[in-house]
JSON list of C-alpha atoms in Angstrom, two decimals:
[
{"chain": "A", "resi": 1, "resn": "UNK", "atom": "CA", "xyz": [24.13, 43.48, 1.21]},
{"chain": "A", "resi": 2, "resn": "UNK", "atom": "CA", "xyz": [26.53, 40.39, 2.61]},
{"chain": "A", "resi": 3, "resn": "UNK", "atom": "CA", "xyz": [29.93, 40.91, 4.52]},
{"chain": "A", "resi": 4, "resn": "UNK", "atom": "CA", "xyz": [32.00, 38.09, 6.24]},
{"chain": "A", "resi": 5, "resn": "UNK", "atom": "CA", "xyz": [32.27, 38.55, 9.63]},
{"chain": "A", "resi": 6, "resn": "UNK", "atom": "CA", "xyz": [35.90, 37.71, 10.33]},
{"chain": "A", "resi": 7, "resn": "UNK", "atom": "CA", "xyz": [37.18, 36.81, 14.20]},
{"chain": "A", "resi": 8, "resn": "UNK", "atom": "CA", "xyz": [40.20, 38.03, 15.85]},
{"chain": "A", "resi": 9, "resn": "UNK", "atom": "CA", "xyz": [42.20, 35.43, 18.33]},
{"chain": "A", "resi": 10, "resn": "UNK", "atom": "CA", "xyz": [42.63, 35.22, 21.60]},
{"chain": "A", "resi": 11, "resn": "UNK", "atom": "CA", "xyz": [45.78, 33.44, 23.43]},
{"chain": "A", "resi": 12, "resn": "UNK", "atom": "CA", "xyz": [45.34, 34.36, 27.18]},
{"chain": "A", "resi": 13, "resn": "UNK", "atom": "CA", "xyz": [48.30, 33.02, 28.47]},
{"chain": "A", "resi": 14, "resn": "UNK", "atom": "CA", "xyz": [50.01, 35.14, 26.55]},
{"chain": "A", "resi": 15, "resn": "UNK", "atom": "CA", "xyz": [49.71, 37.66, 28.36]},
{"chain": "A", "resi": 16, "resn": "UNK", "atom": "CA", "xyz": [50.05, 41.47, 27.62]},
{"chain": "A", "resi": 17, "resn": "UNK", "atom": "CA", "xyz": [51.80, 40.76, 24.18]},
{"chain": "A", "resi": 18, "resn": "UNK", "atom": "CA", "xyz": [47.95, 38.83, 23.90]},
{"chain": "A", "resi": 19, "resn": "UNK", "atom": "CA", "xyz": [45.91, 42.04, 24.84]},
{"chain": "A", "resi": 20, "resn": "UNK", "atom": "CA", "xyz": [48.37, 44.02, 22.37]},
{"chain": "A", "resi": 21, "resn": "UNK", "atom": "CA", "xyz": [47.46, 42.13, 20.22]},
{"chain": "A", "resi": 22, "resn": "UNK", "atom": "CA", "xyz": [44.31, 42.00, 20.38]},
{"chain": "A", "resi": 23, "resn": "UNK", "atom": "CA", "xyz": [43.85, 45.60, 20.92]},
{"chain": "A", "resi": 24, "resn": "UNK", "atom": "CA", "xyz": [46.10, 46.04, 17.07]},
{"chain": "A", "resi": 25, "resn": "UNK", "atom": "CA", "xyz": [42.88, 43.68, 15.62]},
{"chain": "A", "resi": 26, "resn": "UNK", "atom": "CA", "xyz": [39.73, 45.73, 16.76]},
{"chain": "A", "resi": 27, "resn": "UNK", "atom": "CA", "xyz": [41.14, 48.64, 16.01]},
{"chain": "A", "resi": 28, "resn": "UNK", "atom": "CA", "xyz": [43.16, 48.33, 12.20]},
{"chain": "A", "resi": 29, "resn": "UNK", "atom": "CA", "xyz": [40.99, 44.92, 11.94]},
{"chain": "A", "resi": 30, "resn": "UNK", "atom": "CA", "xyz": [37.85, 44.78, 12.42]},
{"chain": "A", "resi": 31, "resn": "UNK", "atom": "CA", "xyz": [36.85, 42.27, 13.39]},
{"chain": "A", "resi": 32, "resn": "UNK", "atom": "CA", "xyz": [33.41, 40.81, 15.09]},
{"chain": "A", "resi": 33, "resn": "UNK", "atom": "CA", "xyz": [35.05, 38.45, 17.45]},
{"chain": "A", "resi": 34, "resn": "UNK", "atom": "CA", "xyz": [36.82, 36.54, 18.77]},
{"chain": "A", "resi": 35, "resn": "UNK", "atom": "CA", "xyz": [38.25, 32.65, 18.17]},
{"chain": "A", "resi": 36, "resn": "UNK", "atom": "CA", "xyz": [39.20, 30.98, 21.48]},
{"chain": "A", "resi": 37, "resn": "UNK", "atom": "CA", "xyz": [41.13, 27.57, 21.81]},
{"chain": "A", "resi": 38, "resn": "UNK", "atom": "CA", "xyz": [41.30, 26.41, 25.68]},
{"chain": "A", "resi": 39, "resn": "UNK", "atom": "CA", "xyz": [42.66, 23.36, 24.90]},
{"chain": "A", "resi": 40, "resn": "UNK", "atom": "CA", "xyz": [45.65, 24.93, 22.82]},
{"chain": "A", "resi": 41, "resn": "UNK", "atom": "CA", "xyz": [49.12, 25.57, 24.78]},
{"chain": "A", "resi": 42, "resn": "UNK", "atom": "CA", "xyz": [51.10, 27.46, 22.64]},
{"chain": "A", "resi": 43, "resn": "UNK", "atom": "CA", "xyz": [55.11, 27.72, 23.15]},
{"chain": "A", "resi": 44, "resn": "UNK", "atom": "CA", "xyz": [56.65, 27.44, 26.57]},
{"chain": "A", "resi": 45, "resn": "UNK", "atom": "CA", "xyz": [52.93, 26.03, 27.32]},
{"chain": "A", "resi": 46, "resn": "UNK", "atom": "CA", "xyz": [51.94, 22.21, 28.45]},
{"chain": "A", "resi": 47, "resn": "UNK", "atom": "CA", "xyz": [48.34, 22.40, 28.48]},
{"chain": "A", "resi": 48, "resn": "UNK", "atom": "CA", "xyz": [46.10, 24.73, 27.79]},
{"chain": "A", "resi": 49, "resn": "UNK", "atom": "CA", "xyz": [43.39, 27.37, 29.66]},
{"chain": "A", "resi": 50, "resn": "UNK", "atom": "CA", "xyz": [39.88, 27.61, 31.86]},
{"chain": "A", "resi": 51, "resn": "UNK", "atom": "CA", "xyz": [37.75, 30.23, 30.44]},
{"chain": "A", "resi": 52, "resn": "UNK", "atom": "CA", "xyz": [36.61, 30.92, 34.09]},
{"chain": "A", "resi": 53, "resn": "UNK", "atom": "CA", "xyz": [40.81, 30.98, 35.26]},
{"chain": "A", "resi": 54, "resn": "UNK", "atom": "CA", "xyz": [40.08, 34.64, 36.49]},
{"chain": "A", "resi": 55, "resn": "UNK", "atom": "CA", "xyz": [43.72, 35.18, 36.85]},
{"chain": "A", "resi": 56, "resn": "UNK", "atom": "CA", "xyz": [45.11, 33.95, 33.27]},
{"chain": "A", "resi": 57, "resn": "UNK", "atom": "CA", "xyz": [41.84, 34.96, 31.23]},
{"chain": "A", "resi": 58, "resn": "UNK", "atom": "CA", "xyz": [39.44, 37.69, 32.90]},
{"chain": "A", "resi": 59, "resn": "UNK", "atom": "CA", "xyz": [42.07, 40.06, 31.85]},
{"chain": "A", "resi": 60, "resn": "UNK", "atom": "CA", "xyz": [41.06, 38.99, 28.04]},
{"chain": "A", "resi": 61, "resn": "UNK", "atom": "CA", "xyz": [37.84, 39.10, 28.81]},
{"chain": "A", "resi": 62, "resn": "UNK", "atom": "CA", "xyz": [37.63, 42.60, 29.79]},
{"chain": "A", "resi": 63, "resn": "UNK", "atom": "CA", "xyz": [39.71, 43.81, 26.90]},
{"chain": "A", "resi": 64, "resn": "UNK", "atom": "CA", "xyz": [36.61, 42.43, 24.30]},
{"chain": "A", "resi": 65, "resn": "UNK", "atom": "CA", "xyz": [34.47, 43.68, 26.38]},
{"chain": "A", "resi": 66, "resn": "UNK", "atom": "CA", "xyz": [36.53, 47.19, 26.38]},
{"chain": "A", "resi": 67, "resn": "UNK", "atom": "CA", "xyz": [36.82, 47.04, 22.80]},
{"chain": "A", "resi": 68, "resn": "UNK", "atom": "CA", "xyz": [33.01, 46.72, 22.01]},
{"chain": "A", "resi": 69, "resn": "UNK", "atom": "CA", "xyz": [34.10, 43.29, 20.64]},
{"chain": "A", "resi": 70, "resn": "UNK", "atom": "CA", "xyz": [31.57, 40.84, 23.15]},
{"chain": "A", "resi": 71, "resn": "UNK", "atom": "CA", "xyz": [31.09, 37.92, 21.43]},
{"chain": "A", "resi": 72, "resn": "UNK", "atom": "CA", "xyz": [33.76, 34.95, 22.29]},
{"chain": "A", "resi": 73, "resn": "UNK", "atom": "CA", "xyz": [33.65, 31.80, 19.65]},
{"chain": "A", "resi": 74, "resn": "UNK", "atom": "CA", "xyz": [35.31, 29.02, 21.73]},
{"chain": "A", "resi": 75, "resn": "UNK", "atom": "CA", "xyz": [36.21, 25.35, 20.45]},
{"chain": "A", "resi": 76, "resn": "UNK", "atom": "CA", "xyz": [34.18, 22.92, 22.65]},
{"chain": "A", "resi": 77, "resn": "UNK", "atom": "CA", "xyz": [34.53, 19.36, 22.56]},
{"chain": "A", "resi": 78, "resn": "UNK", "atom": "CA", "xyz": [36.48, 17.36, 20.05]},
{"chain": "A", "resi": 79, "resn": "UNK", "atom": "CA", "xyz": [39.63, 17.74, 21.59]},
{"chain": "A", "resi": 80, "resn": "UNK", "atom": "CA", "xyz": [42.20, 19.19, 20.67]},
{"chain": "A", "resi": 81, "resn": "UNK", "atom": "CA", "xyz": [45.52, 20.04, 22.25]},
{"chain": "A", "resi": 82, "resn": "UNK", "atom": "CA", "xyz": [48.03, 18.05, 24.68]},
{"chain": "A", "resi": 83, "resn": "UNK", "atom": "CA", "xyz": [45.30, 17.66, 27.97]},
{"chain": "A", "resi": 84, "resn": "UNK", "atom": "CA", "xyz": [42.20, 16.92, 26.26]},
{"chain": "A", "resi": 85, "resn": "UNK", "atom": "CA", "xyz": [40.17, 17.98, 29.18]},
{"chain": "A", "resi": 86, "resn": "UNK", "atom": "CA", "xyz": [40.62, 21.57, 28.79]},
{"chain": "A", "resi": 87, "resn": "UNK", "atom": "CA", "xyz": [38.35, 20.91, 25.94]},
{"chain": "A", "resi": 88, "resn": "UNK", "atom": "CA", "xyz": [35.66, 20.83, 28.27]},
{"chain": "A", "resi": 89, "resn": "UNK", "atom": "CA", "xyz": [33.01, 23.22, 28.40]},
{"chain": "A", "resi": 90, "resn": "UNK", "atom": "CA", "xyz": [32.53, 23.77, 32.31]},
{"chain": "A", "resi": 91, "resn": "UNK", "atom": "CA", "xyz": [34.24, 26.54, 32.44]},
{"chain": "A", "resi": 92, "resn": "UNK", "atom": "CA", "xyz": [32.23, 28.81, 30.42]},
{"chain": "A", "resi": 93, "resn": "UNK", "atom": "CA", "xyz": [29.28, 28.62, 33.17]},
{"chain": "A", "resi": 94, "resn": "UNK", "atom": "CA", "xyz": [30.94, 31.20, 35.52]},
{"chain": "A", "resi": 95, "resn": "UNK", "atom": "CA", "xyz": [32.58, 33.16, 32.75]},
{"chain": "A", "resi": 96, "resn": "UNK", "atom": "CA", "xyz": [29.56, 33.80, 31.69]},
{"chain": "A", "resi": 97, "resn": "UNK", "atom": "CA", "xyz": [27.62, 33.98, 34.71]},
{"chain": "A", "resi": 98, "resn": "UNK", "atom": "CA", "xyz": [30.57, 37.04, 35.43]},
{"chain": "A", "resi": 99, "resn": "UNK", "atom": "CA", "xyz": [30.62, 38.41, 31.74]},
{"chain": "A", "resi": 100, "resn": "UNK", "atom": "CA", "xyz": [27.03, 39.05, 31.72]},
{"chain": "A", "resi": 101, "resn": "UNK", "atom": "CA", "xyz": [27.71, 41.06, 28.34]},
{"chain": "A", "resi": 102, "resn": "UNK", "atom": "CA", "xyz": [29.36, 38.63, 26.96]},
{"chain": "A", "resi": 103, "resn": "UNK", "atom": "CA", "xyz": [28.00, 36.73, 24.26]},
{"chain": "A", "resi": 104, "resn": "UNK", "atom": "CA", "xyz": [30.01, 33.26, 24.17]},
{"chain": "A", "resi": 105, "resn": "UNK", "atom": "CA", "xyz": [29.26, 31.09, 21.27]},
{"chain": "A", "resi": 106, "resn": "UNK", "atom": "CA", "xyz": [30.62, 27.55, 21.64]},
{"chain": "A", "resi": 107, "resn": "UNK", "atom": "CA", "xyz": [31.05, 25.82, 18.52]},
{"chain": "A", "resi": 108, "resn": "UNK", "atom": "CA", "xyz": [31.10, 22.32, 18.37]},
{"chain": "A", "resi": 109, "resn": "UNK", "atom": "CA", "xyz": [28.44, 22.57, 21.46]},
{"chain": "A", "resi": 110, "resn": "UNK", "atom": "CA", "xyz": [31.57, 20.63, 23.12]},
{"chain": "A", "resi": 111, "resn": "UNK", "atom": "CA", "xyz": [30.84, 17.42, 21.82]},
{"chain": "A", "resi": 112, "resn": "UNK", "atom": "CA", "xyz": [33.51, 15.24, 22.93]},
{"chain": "A", "resi": 113, "resn": "UNK", "atom": "CA", "xyz": [33.72, 13.00, 20.46]},
{"chain": "A", "resi": 114, "resn": "UNK", "atom": "CA", "xyz": [31.63, 11.26, 17.33]},
{"chain": "A", "resi": 115, "resn": "UNK", "atom": "CA", "xyz": [33.19, 8.12, 17.65]},
{"chain": "A", "resi": 116, "resn": "UNK", "atom": "CA", "xyz": [31.08, 5.40, 20.20]},
{"chain": "A", "resi": 117, "resn": "UNK", "atom": "CA", "xyz": [28.92, 8.25, 21.60]},
{"chain": "A", "resi": 118, "resn": "UNK", "atom": "CA", "xyz": [26.11, 5.83, 20.36]},
{"chain": "A", "resi": 119, "resn": "UNK", "atom": "CA", "xyz": [28.01, 2.68, 22.29]},
{"chain": "A", "resi": 120, "resn": "UNK", "atom": "CA", "xyz": [28.34, 5.27, 25.86]},
{"chain": "A", "resi": 121, "resn": "UNK", "atom": "CA", "xyz": [24.45, 6.85, 25.29]},
{"chain": "A", "resi": 122, "resn": "UNK", "atom": "CA", "xyz": [23.36, 3.38, 25.02]},
{"chain": "A", "resi": 123, "resn": "UNK", "atom": "CA", "xyz": [25.07, 2.48, 28.31]},
{"chain": "A", "resi": 124, "resn": "UNK", "atom": "CA", "xyz": [24.61, 6.12, 30.24]},
{"chain": "A", "resi": 125, "resn": "UNK", "atom": "CA", "xyz": [21.85, 8.18, 28.40]},
{"chain": "A", "resi": 126, "resn": "UNK", "atom": "CA", "xyz": [24.67, 10.42, 28.44]},
{"chain": "A", "resi": 127, "resn": "UNK", "atom": "CA", "xyz": [26.14, 12.46, 25.37]},
{"chain": "A", "resi": 128, "resn": "UNK", "atom": "CA", "xyz": [29.48, 12.45, 26.46]},
{"chain": "A", "resi": 129, "resn": "UNK", "atom": "CA", "xyz": [30.51, 16.11, 27.58]},
{"chain": "A", "resi": 130, "resn": "UNK", "atom": "CA", "xyz": [27.28, 17.97, 25.86]},
{"chain": "A", "resi": 131, "resn": "UNK", "atom": "CA", "xyz": [24.67, 15.82, 28.07]},
{"chain": "A", "resi": 132, "resn": "UNK", "atom": "CA", "xyz": [26.55, 16.88, 30.91]},
{"chain": "A", "resi": 133, "resn": "UNK", "atom": "CA", "xyz": [26.78, 20.52, 30.42]},
{"chain": "A", "resi": 134, "resn": "UNK", "atom": "CA", "xyz": [23.14, 20.94, 29.78]},
{"chain": "A", "resi": 135, "resn": "UNK", "atom": "CA", "xyz": [22.79, 19.67, 33.14]},
{"chain": "A", "resi": 136, "resn": "UNK", "atom": "CA", "xyz": [24.46, 22.92, 34.45]},
{"chain": "A", "resi": 137, "resn": "UNK", "atom": "CA", "xyz": [23.12, 25.33, 32.18]},
{"chain": "A", "resi": 138, "resn": "UNK", "atom": "CA", "xyz": [19.84, 23.86, 33.72]},
{"chain": "A", "resi": 139, "resn": "UNK", "atom": "CA", "xyz": [21.08, 24.49, 37.09]},
{"chain": "A", "resi": 140, "resn": "UNK", "atom": "CA", "xyz": [21.52, 28.09, 35.89]},
{"chain": "A", "resi": 141, "resn": "UNK", "atom": "CA", "xyz": [18.64, 29.64, 34.15]},
{"chain": "A", "resi": 142, "resn": "UNK", "atom": "CA", "xyz": [19.69, 32.88, 34.58]},
{"chain": "A", "resi": 143, "resn": "UNK", "atom": "CA", "xyz": [22.60, 32.54, 32.11]},
{"chain": "A", "resi": 144, "resn": "UNK", "atom": "CA", "xyz": [21.01, 33.91, 28.79]},
{"chain": "A", "resi": 145, "resn": "UNK", "atom": "CA", "xyz": [24.83, 34.70, 27.33]},
{"chain": "A", "resi": 146, "resn": "UNK", "atom": "CA", "xyz": [25.61, 31.56, 26.09]},
{"chain": "A", "resi": 147, "resn": "UNK", "atom": "CA", "xyz": [24.99, 29.80, 22.78]},
{"chain": "A", "resi": 148, "resn": "UNK", "atom": "CA", "xyz": [25.43, 26.48, 21.77]},
{"chain": "A", "resi": 149, "resn": "UNK", "atom": "CA", "xyz": [27.21, 25.93, 17.76]},
{"chain": "A", "resi": 150, "resn": "UNK", "atom": "CA", "xyz": [26.31, 22.60, 15.70]},
{"chain": "A", "resi": 151, "resn": "UNK", "atom": "CA", "xyz": [29.57, 23.32, 13.14]},
{"chain": "A", "resi": 152, "resn": "UNK", "atom": "CA", "xyz": [31.39, 19.25, 12.72]},
{"chain": "A", "resi": 153, "resn": "UNK", "atom": "CA", "xyz": [28.72, 18.08, 15.58]},
{"chain": "A", "resi": 154, "resn": "UNK", "atom": "CA", "xyz": [25.54, 17.66, 13.86]},
{"chain": "A", "resi": 155, "resn": "UNK", "atom": "CA", "xyz": [27.36, 17.45, 10.63]},
{"chain": "A", "resi": 156, "resn": "UNK", "atom": "CA", "xyz": [28.97, 14.10, 11.76]},
{"chain": "A", "resi": 157, "resn": "UNK", "atom": "CA", "xyz": [26.23, 12.60, 12.98]},
{"chain": "A", "resi": 158, "resn": "UNK", "atom": "CA", "xyz": [22.80, 13.53, 11.27]},
{"chain": "A", "resi": 159, "resn": "UNK", "atom": "CA", "xyz": [23.62, 11.26, 8.68]},
{"chain": "A", "resi": 160, "resn": "UNK", "atom": "CA", "xyz": [25.60, 8.05, 10.57]},
{"chain": "A", "resi": 161, "resn": "UNK", "atom": "CA", "xyz": [23.88, 8.67, 13.83]},
{"chain": "A", "resi": 162, "resn": "UNK", "atom": "CA", "xyz": [20.58, 10.44, 13.84]},
{"chain": "A", "resi": 163, "resn": "UNK", "atom": "CA", "xyz": [18.95, 9.07, 16.59]},
{"chain": "A", "resi": 164, "resn": "UNK", "atom": "CA", "xyz": [22.05, 9.80, 19.00]},
{"chain": "A", "resi": 165, "resn": "UNK", "atom": "CA", "xyz": [21.53, 13.89, 16.85]},
{"chain": "A", "resi": 166, "resn": "UNK", "atom": "CA", "xyz": [18.28, 13.57, 17.42]},
{"chain": "A", "resi": 167, "resn": "UNK", "atom": "CA", "xyz": [18.90, 13.77, 21.50]},
{"chain": "A", "resi": 168, "resn": "UNK", "atom": "CA", "xyz": [21.68, 15.85, 21.01]},
{"chain": "A", "resi": 169, "resn": "UNK", "atom": "CA", "xyz": [19.58, 18.40, 19.61]},
{"chain": "A", "resi": 170, "resn": "UNK", "atom": "CA", "xyz": [16.43, 18.31, 22.26]},
{"chain": "A", "resi": 171, "resn": "UNK", "atom": "CA", "xyz": [18.75, 18.40, 25.22]},
{"chain": "A", "resi": 172, "resn": "UNK", "atom": "CA", "xyz": [20.51, 21.41, 23.72]},
{"chain": "A", "resi": 173, "resn": "UNK", "atom": "CA", "xyz": [17.27, 23.24, 22.49]},
{"chain": "A", "resi": 174, "resn": "UNK", "atom": "CA", "xyz": [15.98, 21.94, 26.09]},
{"chain": "A", "resi": 175, "resn": "UNK", "atom": "CA", "xyz": [18.92, 23.59, 27.88]},
{"chain": "A", "resi": 176, "resn": "UNK", "atom": "CA", "xyz": [19.31, 26.20, 26.19]},
{"chain": "A", "resi": 177, "resn": "UNK", "atom": "CA", "xyz": [16.46, 27.12, 24.02]},
{"chain": "A", "resi": 178, "resn": "UNK", "atom": "CA", "xyz": [16.22, 27.29, 20.71]},
{"chain": "A", "resi": 179, "resn": "UNK", "atom": "CA", "xyz": [17.34, 30.87, 20.15]},
{"chain": "A", "resi": 180, "resn": "UNK", "atom": "CA", "xyz": [20.36, 29.99, 21.34]},
{"chain": "A", "resi": 181, "resn": "UNK", "atom": "CA", "xyz": [21.24, 27.27, 18.92]},
{"chain": "A", "resi": 182, "resn": "UNK", "atom": "CA", "xyz": [23.43, 28.29, 16.04]},
{"chain": "A", "resi": 183, "resn": "UNK", "atom": "CA", "xyz": [23.66, 26.08, 13.30]},
{"chain": "A", "resi": 184, "resn": "UNK", "atom": "CA", "xyz": [27.66, 26.40, 10.76]},
{"chain": "A", "resi": 185, "resn": "UNK", "atom": "CA", "xyz": [29.04, 23.65, 8.33]},
{"chain": "A", "resi": 186, "resn": "UNK", "atom": "CA", "xyz": [32.32, 24.27, 9.04]},
{"chain": "A", "resi": 187, "resn": "UNK", "atom": "CA", "xyz": [32.63, 24.03, 5.64]},
{"chain": "A", "resi": 188, "resn": "UNK", "atom": "CA", "xyz": [36.50, 24.43, 5.57]},
{"chain": "A", "resi": 189, "resn": "UNK", "atom": "CA", "xyz": [37.22, 21.61, 6.55]},
{"chain": "A", "resi": 190, "resn": "UNK", "atom": "CA", "xyz": [34.34, 19.54, 4.27]},
{"chain": "A", "resi": 191, "resn": "UNK", "atom": "CA", "xyz": [34.41, 21.43, 1.02]},
{"chain": "A", "resi": 192, "resn": "UNK", "atom": "CA", "xyz": [31.00, 21.93, -0.23]},
{"chain": "A", "resi": 193, "resn": "UNK", "atom": "CA", "xyz": [27.50, 22.49, 2.53]},
{"chain": "A", "resi": 194, "resn": "UNK", "atom": "CA", "xyz": [25.25, 21.08, 0.38]},
{"chain": "A", "resi": 195, "resn": "UNK", "atom": "CA", "xyz": [25.22, 18.09, 1.66]},
{"chain": "A", "resi": 196, "resn": "UNK", "atom": "CA", "xyz": [24.67, 18.94, 4.82]},
{"chain": "A", "resi": 197, "resn": "UNK", "atom": "CA", "xyz": [22.27, 21.94, 4.21]},
{"chain": "A", "resi": 198, "resn": "UNK", "atom": "CA", "xyz": [20.29, 18.91, 2.71]},
{"chain": "A", "resi": 199, "resn": "UNK", "atom": "CA", "xyz": [20.30, 16.84, 5.81]},
{"chain": "A", "resi": 200, "resn": "UNK", "atom": "CA", "xyz": [19.50, 19.82, 8.23]},
{"chain": "A", "resi": 201, "resn": "UNK", "atom": "CA", "xyz": [16.50, 20.41, 6.11]},
{"chain": "A", "resi": 202, "resn": "UNK", "atom": "CA", "xyz": [15.80, 16.33, 6.30]},
{"chain": "A", "resi": 203, "resn": "UNK", "atom": "CA", "xyz": [15.72, 16.58, 9.51]},
{"chain": "A", "resi": 204, "resn": "UNK", "atom": "CA", "xyz": [13.21, 16.07, 11.78]},
{"chain": "A", "resi": 205, "resn": "UNK", "atom": "CA", "xyz": [13.31, 13.95, 15.87]},
{"chain": "A", "resi": 206, "resn": "UNK", "atom": "CA", "xyz": [11.57, 11.45, 16.06]},
{"chain": "A", "resi": 207, "resn": "UNK", "atom": "CA", "xyz": [8.27, 12.03, 17.49]},
{"chain": "A", "resi": 208, "resn": "UNK", "atom": "CA", "xyz": [8.58, 8.74, 20.56]},
{"chain": "A", "resi": 209, "resn": "UNK", "atom": "CA", "xyz": [11.59, 10.58, 21.25]},
{"chain": "A", "resi": 210, "resn": "UNK", "atom": "CA", "xyz": [10.43, 13.70, 21.85]},
{"chain": "A", "resi": 211, "resn": "UNK", "atom": "CA", "xyz": [7.57, 12.13, 24.35]},
{"chain": "A", "resi": 212, "resn": "UNK", "atom": "CA", "xyz": [9.65, 10.41, 25.58]},
{"chain": "A", "resi": 213, "resn": "UNK", "atom": "CA", "xyz": [12.55, 12.61, 26.20]},
{"chain": "A", "resi": 214, "resn": "UNK", "atom": "CA", "xyz": [9.96, 15.06, 26.43]},
{"chain": "A", "resi": 215, "resn": "UNK", "atom": "CA", "xyz": [12.29, 17.60, 24.33]},
{"chain": "A", "resi": 216, "resn": "UNK", "atom": "CA", "xyz": [9.91, 19.70, 22.91]}
]
């Protein structure tokens, strides 16, 4: 049998109102995970928030744990909101260490943008934000509760920038492990996901790239 897995929304800048809404969503709607937009700013705020903000965000994480819905799906990369930097995934390292029983699912794998990514990689060897986050994770090998999700990221790269897509997947698998990489289509934005399914099935990291960069 199949069933739909539903997100609930968290907006920790709203304080008690957010915690009360979490109770409603968990108890009445029986949600399976929380969706967080750290770059988004609710009405009355001029910027987003950080997942490792002990004052603003930790009460939300504590409530998620208490409600036995220990999965946080967080939009990272593909910036939205008034201050781009709040979409950077760096804040997940401390949050994951402080809340080891919560699973953090990093939607879009923290990719800053698919635009000009090939030119940036050619100059620096870095995929903006994602490469940096992978390096941060490798310095913290004890973290096992961060999962990298590929929605939109692979969709934007696999057919237009396949070499960059190979590097992105290689770096993520190297840093987080293949069992911590998730794939989604974001088909709500793009319509039928069949083209992504077919492209993903065909895709392989070229042997020369894997050997040169030690992508296992």
